[in-house]
């Protein structure tokens, strides 16, 4: 199988950048998960879909948009009523759901080759993210594992808090390079490192 190419490649420059004389406050990276899925339940089938997700992945999702779980090789979050994003470091998660999500329950869409996953971490991650999105990124308002669906200008983004000071951002591959460059620029004043 050919290696998947990153859309960030021409503008992905490892090392320290910006105002880092007094340290680096943000770390940027591309995570490259093997599977990114979107699952949607028909009205009234939400709890059934959450149970299917638990059986297939072992992830116990809370009921309701915005709730999620993150840790280990897999993560999931609800981004709208009855709609969920699932991420796995390994490829083939869509096949694991074969036969479980029937037309009576809902739909599954494999977005693995259509999304790019960008991680921002560090003590100023919330501050940099607030430059882009009108969301309260403070830990009480955006708890660990939680997810949000939003946009920055014309760039649709799904965001999950994957650590106390860490967020994973999923954007369309066609907009990934543009968003990456904007994220790097927004991180310059606090000093950032690309890993």
Short mmCIF file of N, CA and C in Angstrom, two decimals:
data_model
loop_
_atom_site.label_atom_id
_atom_site.label_comp_id
_atom_site.label_asym_id
_atom_site.label_seq_id
_atom_site.Cartn_x
_atom_site.Cartn_y
_atom_site.Cartn_z
N UNK A 1 0.84 -1.17 0.00
CA UNK A 1 0.00 0.00 0.00
C UNK A 1 0.89 1.25 0.00
N UNK A 2 0.62 2.21 -0.88
CA UNK A 2 1.46 3.40 -0.93
C UNK A 2 1.30 4.25 0.33
N UNK A 3 2.37 4.93 0.70
CA UNK A 3 2.34 5.79 1.88
C UNK A 3 1.48 7.01 1.61
N UNK A 4 0.63 7.34 2.56
CA UNK A 4 -0.22 8.52 2.43
C UNK A 4 0.64 9.77 2.58
N UNK A 5 0.48 10.70 1.65
CA UNK A 5 1.25 11.94 1.66
C UNK A 5 0.52 13.00 2.49
N UNK A 6 1.30 13.82 3.16
CA UNK A 6 0.74 14.89 3.96
C UNK A 6 0.51 16.14 3.11
N UNK A 7 -0.66 16.78 3.24
CA UNK A 7 -0.87 18.03 2.52
C UNK A 7 -0.05 19.19 3.12
N UNK A 8 0.53 18.98 4.30
CA UNK A 8 1.32 20.02 4.96
C UNK A 8 2.77 20.02 4.51
N UNK A 9 3.19 18.98 3.82
CA UNK A 9 4.59 18.73 3.48
C UNK A 9 5.39 19.98 3.06
N UNK A 10 4.95 20.77 2.10
CA UNK A 10 5.79 21.91 1.68
C UNK A 10 5.96 22.98 2.76
N UNK A 11 5.05 23.04 3.73
CA UNK A 11 5.11 24.08 4.76
C UNK A 11 5.31 23.51 6.16
N UNK A 12 5.71 22.26 6.26
CA UNK A 12 5.95 21.61 7.55
C UNK A 12 7.44 21.67 7.84
N UNK A 13 7.84 22.59 8.72
CA UNK A 13 9.25 22.84 8.99
C UNK A 13 9.58 22.56 10.46
N UNK A 14 10.06 21.34 10.78
CA UNK A 14 10.38 21.01 12.17
C UNK A 14 11.40 22.00 12.75
N UNK A 15 11.28 22.20 14.06
CA UNK A 15 12.18 23.11 14.77
C UNK A 15 11.41 24.21 15.47
N UNK A 16 12.17 25.11 16.09
CA UNK A 16 11.59 26.23 16.83
C UNK A 16 11.43 27.43 15.93
N UNK A 17 10.34 28.17 16.13
CA UNK A 17 10.02 29.31 15.28
C UNK A 17 9.43 30.43 16.12
N UNK A 18 9.40 31.62 15.53
CA UNK A 18 8.77 32.76 16.19
C UNK A 18 9.60 33.28 17.35
N UNK A 19 8.93 33.80 18.35
CA UNK A 19 9.55 34.43 19.50
C UNK A 19 9.83 33.38 20.58
N UNK A 20 10.88 32.58 20.39
CA UNK A 20 11.15 31.49 21.32
C UNK A 20 12.38 31.74 22.19
N UNK A 21 12.84 33.00 22.25
CA UNK A 21 14.03 33.30 23.07
C UNK A 21 13.84 32.91 24.54
N UNK A 22 12.61 33.03 25.04
CA UNK A 22 12.33 32.72 26.44
C UNK A 22 11.60 31.39 26.60
N UNK A 23 11.65 30.59 25.56
CA UNK A 23 11.02 29.28 25.62
C UNK A 23 9.93 29.14 24.57
N UNK A 24 9.46 27.92 24.43
CA UNK A 24 8.41 27.59 23.48
C UNK A 24 7.13 27.34 24.26
N UNK A 25 6.06 28.05 23.90
CA UNK A 25 4.79 27.89 24.62
C UNK A 25 3.76 27.09 23.85
N UNK A 26 4.05 26.74 22.59
CA UNK A 26 3.12 25.96 21.78
C UNK A 26 3.92 24.95 20.97
N UNK A 27 3.40 23.73 20.89
CA UNK A 27 3.98 22.68 20.06
C UNK A 27 2.94 22.28 19.02
N UNK A 28 3.31 22.33 17.76
CA UNK A 28 2.43 21.97 16.66
C UNK A 28 2.92 20.70 16.00
N UNK A 29 1.99 19.84 15.61
CA UNK A 29 2.36 18.62 14.90
C UNK A 29 1.17 18.10 14.10
N UNK A 30 1.48 17.22 13.16
CA UNK A 30 0.45 16.49 12.42
C UNK A 30 0.42 15.09 13.01
N UNK A 31 -0.75 14.59 13.40
CA UNK A 31 -0.79 13.29 14.08
C UNK A 31 -0.94 12.09 13.15
N UNK A 32 -1.52 12.25 11.98
CA UNK A 32 -1.68 11.19 10.98
C UNK A 32 -2.35 9.91 11.49
N UNK A 33 -3.57 9.99 12.01
CA UNK A 33 -4.27 8.76 12.42
C UNK A 33 -4.59 7.90 11.20
N UNK A 34 -4.71 6.60 11.42
CA UNK A 34 -5.03 5.68 10.32
C UNK A 34 -6.50 5.70 9.94
N UNK A 35 -7.37 6.04 10.90
CA UNK A 35 -8.82 6.04 10.65
C UNK A 35 -9.47 7.27 11.25
N UNK A 36 -10.29 7.93 10.45
CA UNK A 36 -11.14 9.03 10.92
C UNK A 36 -12.53 8.75 10.35
N UNK A 37 -13.49 8.53 11.24
CA UNK A 37 -14.84 8.17 10.82
C UNK A 37 -15.87 9.17 11.32
N UNK A 38 -16.94 9.29 10.59
CA UNK A 38 -18.11 10.04 11.05
C UNK A 38 -19.28 9.06 11.08
N UNK A 39 -19.92 8.97 12.24
CA UNK A 39 -21.08 8.11 12.42
C UNK A 39 -22.28 8.99 12.75
N UNK A 40 -23.42 8.68 12.16
CA UNK A 40 -24.64 9.45 12.42
C UNK A 40 -25.80 8.50 12.65
N UNK A 41 -26.56 8.78 13.68
CA UNK A 41 -27.74 7.96 14.02
C UNK A 41 -28.99 8.63 13.49
N UNK A 42 -29.94 7.81 13.05
CA UNK A 42 -31.24 8.34 12.70
C UNK A 42 -31.94 8.79 13.97
N UNK A 43 -32.90 9.71 13.89
CA UNK A 43 -33.62 10.16 15.10
C UNK A 43 -34.18 8.97 15.88
N UNK A 44 -33.93 8.98 17.17
CA UNK A 44 -34.39 7.90 18.05
C UNK A 44 -33.42 6.74 18.17
N UNK A 45 -32.35 6.71 17.37
CA UNK A 45 -31.39 5.60 17.39
C UNK A 45 -30.05 5.99 18.02
N UNK A 46 -29.99 7.18 18.64
CA UNK A 46 -28.72 7.68 19.19
C UNK A 46 -28.13 6.75 20.24
N UNK A 47 -28.93 6.32 21.19
CA UNK A 47 -28.42 5.45 22.26
C UNK A 47 -27.95 4.10 21.69
N UNK A 48 -28.65 3.62 20.70
CA UNK A 48 -28.24 2.36 20.06
C UNK A 48 -26.88 2.52 19.37
N UNK A 49 -26.67 3.66 18.69
CA UNK A 49 -25.39 3.90 18.04
C UNK A 49 -24.27 4.06 19.06
N UNK A 50 -24.53 4.75 20.16
CA UNK A 50 -23.52 4.89 21.21
C UNK A 50 -23.12 3.53 21.76
N UNK A 51 -24.09 2.63 21.91
CA UNK A 51 -23.79 1.28 22.39
C UNK A 51 -22.97 0.49 21.36
N UNK A 52 -23.27 0.65 20.09
CA UNK A 52 -22.48 -0.01 19.03
C UNK A 52 -21.05 0.50 19.07
N UNK A 53 -20.87 1.80 19.22
CA UNK A 53 -19.52 2.38 19.31
C UNK A 53 -18.78 1.78 20.50
N UNK A 54 -19.45 1.65 21.63
CA UNK A 54 -18.81 1.06 22.81
C UNK A 54 -18.39 -0.39 22.57
N UNK A 55 -19.28 -1.17 21.93
CA UNK A 55 -18.97 -2.58 21.68
C UNK A 55 -17.80 -2.75 20.71
N UNK A 56 -17.76 -1.93 19.66
CA UNK A 56 -16.72 -2.07 18.64
C UNK A 56 -15.38 -1.49 19.08
N UNK A 57 -15.41 -0.34 19.76
CA UNK A 57 -14.16 0.36 20.08
C UNK A 57 -13.74 0.29 21.54
N UNK A 58 -14.69 -0.02 22.43
CA UNK A 58 -14.40 0.01 23.85
C UNK A 58 -14.51 1.41 24.46
N UNK A 59 -14.90 2.39 23.65
CA UNK A 59 -15.03 3.77 24.12
C UNK A 59 -16.44 4.02 24.64
N UNK A 60 -16.54 4.46 25.88
CA UNK A 60 -17.84 4.74 26.50
C UNK A 60 -18.16 6.22 26.34
N UNK A 61 -18.90 6.53 25.29
CA UNK A 61 -19.25 7.92 25.00
C UNK A 61 -20.42 8.38 25.87
N UNK A 62 -20.35 9.62 26.36
CA UNK A 62 -21.53 10.16 27.04
C UNK A 62 -22.59 10.50 26.00
N UNK A 63 -23.84 10.48 26.41
CA UNK A 63 -24.93 10.82 25.50
C UNK A 63 -25.01 12.33 25.37
N UNK A 64 -24.99 12.83 24.16
CA UNK A 64 -25.14 14.27 23.94
C UNK A 64 -24.01 14.85 23.13
N UNK A 65 -24.33 15.87 22.38
CA UNK A 65 -23.34 16.54 21.54
C UNK A 65 -22.28 17.20 22.41
N UNK A 66 -21.05 17.12 21.97
CA UNK A 66 -19.95 17.77 22.68
C UNK A 66 -19.20 16.85 23.61
N UNK A 67 -19.84 15.80 24.12
CA UNK A 67 -19.18 14.88 25.02
C UNK A 67 -18.26 13.94 24.26
N UNK A 68 -17.20 13.50 24.91
CA UNK A 68 -16.29 12.59 24.24
C UNK A 68 -15.32 11.93 25.18
N UNK A 69 -14.49 11.08 24.61
CA UNK A 69 -13.43 10.39 25.34
C UNK A 69 -12.17 10.42 24.49
N UNK A 70 -11.04 10.57 25.16
CA UNK A 70 -9.77 10.62 24.47
C UNK A 70 -8.73 9.91 25.33
N UNK A 71 -7.94 9.11 24.69
CA UNK A 71 -6.91 8.41 25.43
C UNK A 71 -6.49 7.16 24.70
N UNK A 72 -5.25 6.82 24.81
CA UNK A 72 -4.77 5.64 24.11
C UNK A 72 -4.75 5.86 22.61
N UNK A 73 -5.01 4.80 21.88
CA UNK A 73 -4.94 4.85 20.43
C UNK A 73 -6.24 5.32 19.78
N UNK A 74 -7.31 5.41 20.56
CA UNK A 74 -8.62 5.79 20.00
C UNK A 74 -9.23 6.98 20.74
N UNK A 75 -10.05 7.72 20.01
CA UNK A 75 -10.78 8.85 20.60
C UNK A 75 -12.10 8.98 19.86
N UNK A 76 -13.08 9.59 20.54
CA UNK A 76 -14.38 9.81 19.92
C UNK A 76 -15.05 10.99 20.60
N UNK A 77 -15.88 11.70 19.85
CA UNK A 77 -16.66 12.79 20.43
C UNK A 77 -17.90 13.03 19.59
N UNK A 78 -18.94 13.52 20.28
CA UNK A 78 -20.15 13.93 19.60
C UNK A 78 -20.00 15.36 19.17
N UNK A 79 -20.32 15.66 17.91
CA UNK A 79 -20.16 17.04 17.44
C UNK A 79 -21.49 17.69 17.08
N UNK A 80 -22.56 16.92 17.09
CA UNK A 80 -23.92 17.41 16.86
C UNK A 80 -24.84 16.32 17.40
N UNK A 81 -26.12 16.61 17.61
CA UNK A 81 -27.00 15.56 18.12
C UNK A 81 -27.00 14.32 17.22
N UNK A 82 -26.62 13.18 17.81
CA UNK A 82 -26.60 11.92 17.08
C UNK A 82 -25.47 11.76 16.08
N UNK A 83 -24.47 12.65 16.11
CA UNK A 83 -23.34 12.57 15.16
C UNK A 83 -22.03 12.54 15.93
N UNK A 84 -21.15 11.63 15.49
CA UNK A 84 -19.91 11.38 16.22
C UNK A 84 -18.73 11.28 15.27
N UNK A 85 -17.58 11.74 15.76
CA UNK A 85 -16.31 11.56 15.06
C UNK A 85 -15.51 10.55 15.87
N UNK A 86 -14.97 9.53 15.18
CA UNK A 86 -14.13 8.52 15.81
C UNK A 86 -12.77 8.54 15.13
N UNK A 87 -11.73 8.42 15.93
CA UNK A 87 -10.36 8.44 15.42
C UNK A 87 -9.61 7.27 16.01
N UNK A 88 -8.81 6.61 15.17
CA UNK A 88 -7.99 5.49 15.62
C UNK A 88 -6.62 5.61 14.97
N UNK A 89 -5.57 5.34 15.73
CA UNK A 89 -4.22 5.39 15.17
C UNK A 89 -4.05 4.35 14.06
N UNK A 90 -4.77 3.25 14.16
CA UNK A 90 -4.66 2.17 13.17
C UNK A 90 -5.66 2.36 12.04
N UNK A 91 -5.32 1.83 10.89
CA UNK A 91 -6.25 1.82 9.76
C UNK A 91 -7.27 0.71 9.95
N UNK A 92 -8.38 0.80 9.24
CA UNK A 92 -9.35 -0.29 9.23
C UNK A 92 -10.48 -0.19 10.22
N UNK A 93 -10.64 0.93 10.91
CA UNK A 93 -11.72 1.03 11.89
C UNK A 93 -13.09 0.92 11.22
N UNK A 94 -13.22 1.42 10.01
CA UNK A 94 -14.51 1.34 9.30
C UNK A 94 -14.93 -0.12 9.12
N UNK A 95 -13.97 -0.98 8.79
CA UNK A 95 -14.29 -2.40 8.60
C UNK A 95 -14.73 -3.06 9.89
N UNK A 96 -14.23 -2.56 11.03
CA UNK A 96 -14.62 -3.13 12.33
C UNK A 96 -16.12 -2.93 12.60
N UNK A 97 -16.71 -1.91 11.97
CA UNK A 97 -18.13 -1.64 12.16
C UNK A 97 -19.01 -2.39 11.15
N UNK A 98 -18.40 -3.12 10.23
CA UNK A 98 -19.17 -3.82 9.19
C UNK A 98 -20.23 -4.72 9.84
N UNK A 99 -21.45 -4.55 9.42
CA UNK A 99 -22.55 -5.35 9.94
C UNK A 99 -23.16 -4.81 11.22
N UNK A 100 -22.47 -3.93 11.91
CA UNK A 100 -23.00 -3.38 13.17
C UNK A 100 -23.92 -2.19 12.94
N UNK A 101 -23.52 -1.32 12.02
CA UNK A 101 -24.34 -0.14 11.73
C UNK A 101 -25.18 -0.46 10.51
N UNK A 102 -26.42 -0.83 10.77
CA UNK A 102 -27.34 -1.18 9.70
C UNK A 102 -28.08 0.07 9.22
N UNK A 103 -28.71 0.01 8.06
CA UNK A 103 -29.49 1.16 7.57
C UNK A 103 -30.59 1.59 8.54
N UNK A 104 -31.00 0.71 9.43
CA UNK A 104 -32.03 1.07 10.41
C UNK A 104 -31.47 1.94 11.54
N UNK A 105 -30.15 1.85 11.78
CA UNK A 105 -29.52 2.58 12.88
C UNK A 105 -29.00 3.94 12.44
N UNK A 106 -28.26 3.96 11.32
CA UNK A 106 -27.65 5.21 10.88
C UNK A 106 -26.65 4.98 9.77
N UNK A 107 -25.68 5.87 9.71
CA UNK A 107 -24.69 5.81 8.63
C UNK A 107 -23.27 5.91 9.18
N UNK A 108 -22.33 5.42 8.39
CA UNK A 108 -20.91 5.51 8.69
C UNK A 108 -20.22 6.04 7.44
N UNK A 109 -19.39 7.08 7.62
CA UNK A 109 -18.62 7.62 6.51
C UNK A 109 -17.15 7.60 6.89
N UNK A 110 -16.32 6.98 6.07
CA UNK A 110 -14.88 6.93 6.30
C UNK A 110 -14.27 8.20 5.73
N UNK A 111 -13.73 9.04 6.61
CA UNK A 111 -13.12 10.32 6.21
C UNK A 111 -11.60 10.28 6.30
N UNK A 112 -11.04 9.10 6.44
CA UNK A 112 -9.61 8.95 6.69
C UNK A 112 -8.74 9.66 5.66
N UNK A 113 -9.13 9.63 4.40
CA UNK A 113 -8.31 10.26 3.36
C UNK A 113 -8.80 11.66 3.02
N UNK A 114 -9.80 12.14 3.72
CA UNK A 114 -10.35 13.46 3.44
C UNK A 114 -10.08 14.49 4.52
N UNK A 115 -9.45 14.06 5.63
CA UNK A 115 -9.18 14.98 6.74
C UNK A 115 -7.69 14.94 7.09
N UNK A 116 -7.23 16.04 7.66
CA UNK A 116 -5.89 16.14 8.22
C UNK A 116 -6.03 16.44 9.69
N UNK A 117 -5.23 15.77 10.52
CA UNK A 117 -5.28 15.95 11.96
C UNK A 117 -4.07 16.74 12.43
N UNK A 118 -4.33 17.89 13.04
CA UNK A 118 -3.28 18.77 13.54
C UNK A 118 -3.42 18.86 15.06
N UNK A 119 -2.29 18.76 15.74
CA UNK A 119 -2.30 18.85 17.21
C UNK A 119 -1.60 20.14 17.64
N UNK A 120 -2.22 20.83 18.59
CA UNK A 120 -1.60 21.99 19.23
C UNK A 120 -1.56 21.70 20.71
N UNK A 121 -0.39 21.88 21.32
CA UNK A 121 -0.21 21.59 22.73
C UNK A 121 0.67 22.65 23.36
N UNK A 122 0.60 22.74 24.67
CA UNK A 122 1.45 23.67 25.40
C UNK A 122 0.66 24.66 26.22
N UNK A 123 1.36 25.39 27.09
CA UNK A 123 0.68 26.30 28.00
C UNK A 123 -0.10 27.43 27.33
N UNK A 124 0.21 27.77 26.10
CA UNK A 124 -0.51 28.83 25.39
C UNK A 124 -1.43 28.29 24.29
N UNK A 125 -1.70 26.98 24.30
CA UNK A 125 -2.55 26.38 23.26
C UNK A 125 -3.95 26.99 23.27
N UNK A 126 -4.56 27.12 24.46
CA UNK A 126 -5.90 27.72 24.54
C UNK A 126 -5.89 29.14 23.99
N UNK A 127 -4.86 29.90 24.33
CA UNK A 127 -4.75 31.29 23.92
C UNK A 127 -4.66 31.41 22.40
N UNK A 128 -3.85 30.55 21.78
CA UNK A 128 -3.72 30.57 20.32
C UNK A 128 -5.04 30.13 19.67
N UNK A 129 -5.67 29.10 20.20
CA UNK A 129 -6.93 28.61 19.63
C UNK A 129 -8.02 29.69 19.69
N UNK A 130 -8.01 30.50 20.75
CA UNK A 130 -9.02 31.55 20.90
C UNK A 130 -8.85 32.64 19.84
N UNK A 131 -7.69 32.71 19.21
CA UNK A 131 -7.51 33.67 18.11
C UNK A 131 -8.33 33.26 16.89
N UNK A 132 -8.63 31.98 16.75
CA UNK A 132 -9.32 31.44 15.58
C UNK A 132 -10.82 31.22 15.79
N UNK A 133 -11.19 30.75 16.96
CA UNK A 133 -12.55 30.27 17.18
C UNK A 133 -13.20 30.97 18.37
N UNK A 134 -14.46 31.35 18.22
CA UNK A 134 -15.22 31.99 19.30
C UNK A 134 -15.79 30.93 20.23
N UNK A 135 -14.88 30.24 20.91
CA UNK A 135 -15.22 29.15 21.82
C UNK A 135 -14.47 29.37 23.12
N UNK A 136 -15.08 29.03 24.24
CA UNK A 136 -14.39 29.09 25.52
C UNK A 136 -13.56 27.82 25.64
N UNK A 137 -12.24 27.95 25.54
CA UNK A 137 -11.33 26.81 25.59
C UNK A 137 -10.86 26.47 26.99
N UNK A 138 -11.31 27.21 28.00
CA UNK A 138 -10.91 26.91 29.38
C UNK A 138 -11.37 25.51 29.76
N UNK A 139 -10.57 24.83 30.56
CA UNK A 139 -10.84 23.43 30.91
C UNK A 139 -12.24 23.18 31.47
N UNK A 140 -12.80 24.02 32.34
CA UNK A 140 -14.16 23.74 32.83
C UNK A 140 -15.22 23.79 31.72
N UNK A 141 -15.04 24.69 30.76
CA UNK A 141 -16.03 24.84 29.69
C UNK A 141 -15.79 23.85 28.55
N UNK A 142 -14.56 23.37 28.41
CA UNK A 142 -14.18 22.46 27.32
C UNK A 142 -13.36 21.35 27.96
N UNK A 143 -14.04 20.39 28.63
CA UNK A 143 -13.32 19.36 29.39
C UNK A 143 -12.58 18.34 28.53
N UNK A 144 -11.71 17.60 29.16
CA UNK A 144 -10.93 16.56 28.49
C UNK A 144 -11.85 15.59 27.76
N UNK A 145 -11.55 15.34 26.50
CA UNK A 145 -12.33 14.43 25.67
C UNK A 145 -13.45 15.10 24.90
N UNK A 146 -13.87 16.28 25.33
CA UNK A 146 -14.98 16.98 24.68
C UNK A 146 -14.59 17.42 23.27
N UNK A 147 -15.60 17.59 22.42
CA UNK A 147 -15.36 18.01 21.05
C UNK A 147 -16.30 19.12 20.64
N UNK A 148 -15.87 19.90 19.67
CA UNK A 148 -16.68 20.98 19.12
C UNK A 148 -16.53 20.97 17.61
N UNK A 149 -17.57 21.42 16.94
CA UNK A 149 -17.57 21.57 15.50
C UNK A 149 -17.78 23.05 15.20
N UNK A 150 -16.87 23.65 14.44
CA UNK A 150 -16.93 25.09 14.19
C UNK A 150 -16.21 25.41 12.89
N UNK A 151 -15.95 26.67 12.64
CA UNK A 151 -15.15 27.03 11.47
C UNK A 151 -14.37 28.31 11.73
N UNK A 152 -13.33 28.47 10.94
CA UNK A 152 -12.52 29.69 10.93
C UNK A 152 -12.57 30.19 9.50
N UNK A 153 -13.27 31.29 9.30
CA UNK A 153 -13.56 31.80 7.96
C UNK A 153 -14.24 30.67 7.18
N UNK A 154 -13.67 30.18 6.11
CA UNK A 154 -14.30 29.12 5.31
C UNK A 154 -13.76 27.73 5.65
N UNK A 155 -12.96 27.63 6.69
CA UNK A 155 -12.34 26.34 7.03
C UNK A 155 -13.12 25.67 8.16
N UNK A 156 -13.82 24.58 7.82
CA UNK A 156 -14.57 23.79 8.79
C UNK A 156 -13.56 23.02 9.65
N UNK A 157 -13.79 23.02 10.96
CA UNK A 157 -12.87 22.33 11.88
C UNK A 157 -13.66 21.60 12.95
N UNK A 158 -13.17 20.41 13.28
CA UNK A 158 -13.67 19.67 14.43
C UNK A 158 -12.51 19.61 15.41
N UNK A 159 -12.79 19.96 16.66
CA UNK A 159 -11.74 20.11 17.67
C UNK A 159 -12.06 19.20 18.85
N UNK A 160 -11.06 18.47 19.32
CA UNK A 160 -11.22 17.66 20.53
C UNK A 160 -10.09 17.99 21.50
N UNK A 161 -10.46 18.20 22.77
CA UNK A 161 -9.41 18.36 23.79
C UNK A 161 -8.87 16.98 24.10
N UNK A 162 -7.61 16.75 23.78
CA UNK A 162 -7.00 15.44 23.97
C UNK A 162 -6.01 15.42 25.13
N UNK A 163 -5.87 16.54 25.81
CA UNK A 163 -5.01 16.63 26.99
C UNK A 163 -5.33 17.91 27.73
N UNK A 164 -4.78 18.08 28.92
CA UNK A 164 -5.08 19.27 29.71
C UNK A 164 -4.75 20.55 28.96
N UNK A 165 -3.65 20.55 28.20
CA UNK A 165 -3.29 21.72 27.40
C UNK A 165 -3.02 21.29 25.94
N UNK A 166 -3.89 20.44 25.43
CA UNK A 166 -3.69 19.88 24.09
C UNK A 166 -5.02 19.70 23.36
N UNK A 167 -5.02 20.07 22.08
CA UNK A 167 -6.21 19.94 21.23
C UNK A 167 -5.83 19.27 19.92
N UNK A 168 -6.72 18.41 19.42
CA UNK A 168 -6.58 17.83 18.09
C UNK A 168 -7.62 18.49 17.20
N UNK A 169 -7.17 18.98 16.05
CA UNK A 169 -8.03 19.72 15.12
C UNK A 169 -8.10 18.92 13.82
N UNK A 170 -9.30 18.64 13.35
CA UNK A 170 -9.51 17.90 12.10
C UNK A 170 -10.08 18.85 11.07
N UNK A 171 -9.35 19.03 9.97
CA UNK A 171 -9.77 19.93 8.90
C UNK A 171 -9.75 19.18 7.57
N UNK A 172 -10.50 19.68 6.59
CA UNK A 172 -10.47 19.10 5.26
C UNK A 172 -9.04 19.16 4.72
N UNK A 173 -8.60 18.09 4.06
CA UNK A 173 -7.24 18.07 3.50
C UNK A 173 -7.00 19.23 2.54
N UNK A 174 -8.03 19.62 1.81
CA UNK A 174 -7.84 20.69 0.82
C UNK A 174 -7.58 22.05 1.47
N UNK A 175 -7.94 22.21 2.76
CA UNK A 175 -7.70 23.46 3.48
C UNK A 175 -6.57 23.33 4.49
N UNK A 176 -6.00 22.15 4.63
CA UNK A 176 -5.04 21.89 5.71
C UNK A 176 -3.81 22.78 5.64
N UNK A 177 -3.23 22.95 4.48
CA UNK A 177 -2.01 23.76 4.38
C UNK A 177 -2.29 25.22 4.74
N UNK A 178 -3.39 25.75 4.26
CA UNK A 178 -3.76 27.12 4.56
C UNK A 178 -3.98 27.30 6.07
N UNK A 179 -4.71 26.37 6.69
CA UNK A 179 -4.95 26.45 8.13
C UNK A 179 -3.64 26.30 8.90
N UNK A 180 -2.78 25.39 8.49
CA UNK A 180 -1.49 25.17 9.14
C UNK A 180 -0.66 26.45 9.14
N UNK A 181 -0.58 27.10 8.00
CA UNK A 181 0.20 28.34 7.90
C UNK A 181 -0.38 29.42 8.82
N UNK A 182 -1.71 29.52 8.88
CA UNK A 182 -2.34 30.50 9.77
C UNK A 182 -2.06 30.16 11.24
N UNK A 183 -2.09 28.87 11.58
CA UNK A 183 -1.83 28.44 12.95
C UNK A 183 -0.38 28.75 13.34
N UNK A 184 0.54 28.51 12.44
CA UNK A 184 1.95 28.84 12.71
C UNK A 184 2.10 30.34 12.92
N UNK A 185 1.49 31.12 12.06
CA UNK A 185 1.58 32.58 12.18
C UNK A 185 1.00 33.05 13.51
N UNK A 186 -0.14 32.50 13.91
CA UNK A 186 -0.78 32.89 15.17
C UNK A 186 0.05 32.49 16.39
N UNK A 187 0.93 31.51 16.23
CA UNK A 187 1.75 31.01 17.35
C UNK A 187 3.09 31.73 17.46
N UNK A 188 3.43 32.54 16.48
CA UNK A 188 4.75 33.18 16.45
C UNK A 188 5.05 34.00 17.69
N UNK A 189 4.09 34.78 18.19
CA UNK A 189 4.41 35.69 19.30
C UNK A 189 4.69 34.97 20.60
N UNK A 190 4.25 33.73 20.77
CA UNK A 190 4.53 32.98 22.00
C UNK A 190 5.65 31.98 21.81
N UNK A 191 6.15 31.83 20.60
CA UNK A 191 7.19 30.86 20.31
C UNK A 191 6.58 29.48 20.15
N UNK A 192 6.87 28.82 19.03
CA UNK A 192 6.32 27.50 18.80
C UNK A 192 7.35 26.57 18.21
N UNK A 193 7.10 25.29 18.42
CA UNK A 193 7.97 24.26 17.88
C UNK A 193 7.13 23.32 17.04
N UNK A 194 7.65 22.97 15.88
CA UNK A 194 7.01 21.99 15.02
C UNK A 194 7.74 20.67 15.25
N UNK A 195 6.98 19.65 15.58
CA UNK A 195 7.59 18.32 15.82
C UNK A 195 7.19 17.34 14.75
#
